[in-house]
Amino acid sequence: MRPAARQFTQAAAPRPSRFANTPALPLDYFINRANALSLYRQFIRATRGLGDARARWETVEWVRGDFERYRDVVESEKAKTLLALGHRQLKQLNSTGSLIGGDGAKWRGKRSL
């Protein structure tokens, strides 16, 4: 024989959500966030080609500072504008990095005899 289902005399109080006081974020926010993280990683990879360790450190600090400054941007249009600006700056960094040379110069077309 199965025992009868228990009857609880006290109703369990619902747990408050940790997101109850925050506004709902649109899907564009999460897409732009993923694009921003990807752009950040591309910047960090691009600094590997800089010849001088100090130049690389200063460039990484500059990139990190810009990304931290615009961290709380939620508006979709502003985020897209900032991402476009970031891609332009990444192109400039890549073209400048190929001019600097340094340790990785052999990977950028320098011939060794």
Coordinates of C-alpha atoms in Angstrom, one line a residue:
M1 CA 0.0 0.0 0.0
R2 CA 1.2 3.5 -0.9
P3 CA 1.2 6.1 1.8
A4 CA -1.1 9.1 1.0
A5 CA 0.5 12.3 -0.3
R6 CA 1.7 14.6 2.5
Q7 CA -0.2 17.7 3.1
F8 CA 1.9 20.7 4.0
T9 CA 0.4 23.1 6.4
Q10 CA 2.7 25.9 5.6
A11 CA 3.2 27.2 2.1
A12 CA 6.8 27.6 1.0
A13 CA 7.7 31.3 0.5
P14 CA 8.9 32.0 -3.0
R15 CA 12.5 32.9 -3.2
P16 CA 13.2 36.4 -4.5
S17 CA 15.0 36.5 -7.8
R18 CA 18.4 38.1 -7.9
F19 CA 17.3 39.7 -11.2
A20 CA 14.1 41.2 -9.9
N21 CA 15.3 44.8 -9.7
T22 CA 17.2 44.8 -13.0
P23 CA 15.6 45.7 -16.3
A24 CA 15.4 43.0 -19.0
L25 CA 18.2 43.3 -21.5
P26 CA 17.5 43.0 -25.3
L27 CA 19.0 40.2 -27.4
D28 CA 21.2 42.8 -29.2
Y29 CA 23.0 43.5 -25.9
F30 CA 24.2 39.9 -25.7
I31 CA 25.2 39.8 -29.4
N32 CA 27.1 43.0 -29.1
R33 CA 28.8 41.7 -25.9
A34 CA 30.0 38.6 -27.6
N35 CA 31.3 40.7 -30.5
A36 CA 33.1 43.0 -28.1
L37 CA 34.8 40.1 -26.3
S38 CA 35.9 38.7 -29.7
L39 CA 37.2 42.1 -30.7
Y40 CA 39.1 42.4 -27.4
R41 CA 40.8 39.0 -28.0
Q42 CA 41.7 40.1 -31.5
F43 CA 43.4 43.2 -30.0
I44 CA 45.4 41.2 -27.5
R45 CA 46.5 38.8 -30.3
A46 CA 47.5 41.7 -32.5
T47 CA 49.8 43.1 -29.8
R48 CA 51.9 39.9 -29.9
G49 CA 53.5 41.1 -33.1
L50 CA 54.8 44.3 -31.5
G51 CA 58.6 44.1 -31.1
D52 CA 59.1 45.9 -27.8
A53 CA 57.6 44.4 -24.6
R54 CA 57.0 47.9 -23.3
A55 CA 55.1 48.9 -26.4
R56 CA 53.0 45.8 -26.1
W57 CA 52.3 46.5 -22.4
E58 CA 51.2 50.1 -23.1
T59 CA 49.0 49.0 -26.0
V60 CA 47.3 46.3 -23.9
E61 CA 46.7 48.9 -21.2
W62 CA 45.2 51.3 -23.7
V63 CA 42.9 48.6 -25.1
R64 CA 41.9 47.4 -21.7
G65 CA 41.1 51.0 -20.6
D66 CA 38.9 51.7 -23.6
F67 CA 37.0 48.5 -23.1
E68 CA 36.5 49.2 -19.4
R69 CA 35.3 52.7 -20.1
Y70 CA 32.5 51.5 -22.4
R71 CA 31.7 48.4 -20.4
D72 CA 28.2 49.6 -19.3
V73 CA 26.9 50.6 -22.8
V74 CA 23.5 49.0 -23.3
E75 CA 22.2 51.0 -26.3
S76 CA 22.4 48.9 -29.4
E77 CA 23.3 51.7 -31.8
K78 CA 26.0 53.2 -29.6
A79 CA 27.5 49.7 -29.1
K80 CA 27.5 49.0 -32.8
T81 CA 29.2 52.4 -33.4
L82 CA 31.9 51.6 -30.8
L83 CA 32.5 48.1 -32.3
A84 CA 32.9 49.7 -35.8
L85 CA 35.4 52.1 -34.3
G86 CA 37.2 49.3 -32.6
H87 CA 37.5 47.3 -35.8
R88 CA 39.0 50.4 -37.6
Q89 CA 41.6 50.8 -34.7
L90 CA 42.4 47.1 -34.9
K91 CA 43.2 47.5 -38.6
Q92 CA 45.5 50.4 -37.8
L93 CA 47.2 48.4 -35.1
N94 CA 47.7 45.5 -37.5
S95 CA 49.2 47.7 -40.2
T96 CA 51.5 49.5 -37.7
G97 CA 52.5 46.2 -36.1
S98 CA 53.8 44.9 -39.5
L99 CA 55.9 48.1 -39.8
I100 CA 57.5 47.8 -36.4
G101 CA 59.2 44.4 -36.8
G102 CA 60.9 42.8 -33.8
D103 CA 60.9 39.2 -32.8
G104 CA 58.2 38.1 -35.1
A105 CA 59.5 39.9 -38.2
K106 CA 60.3 36.6 -40.0
W107 CA 56.5 35.9 -40.0
R108 CA 55.8 39.2 -41.8
G109 CA 57.7 38.6 -45.0
K110 CA 61.3 39.2 -44.0
R111 CA 63.5 36.8 -45.9
S112 CA 66.4 35.1 -44.1
L113 CA 69.3 34.1 -46.3

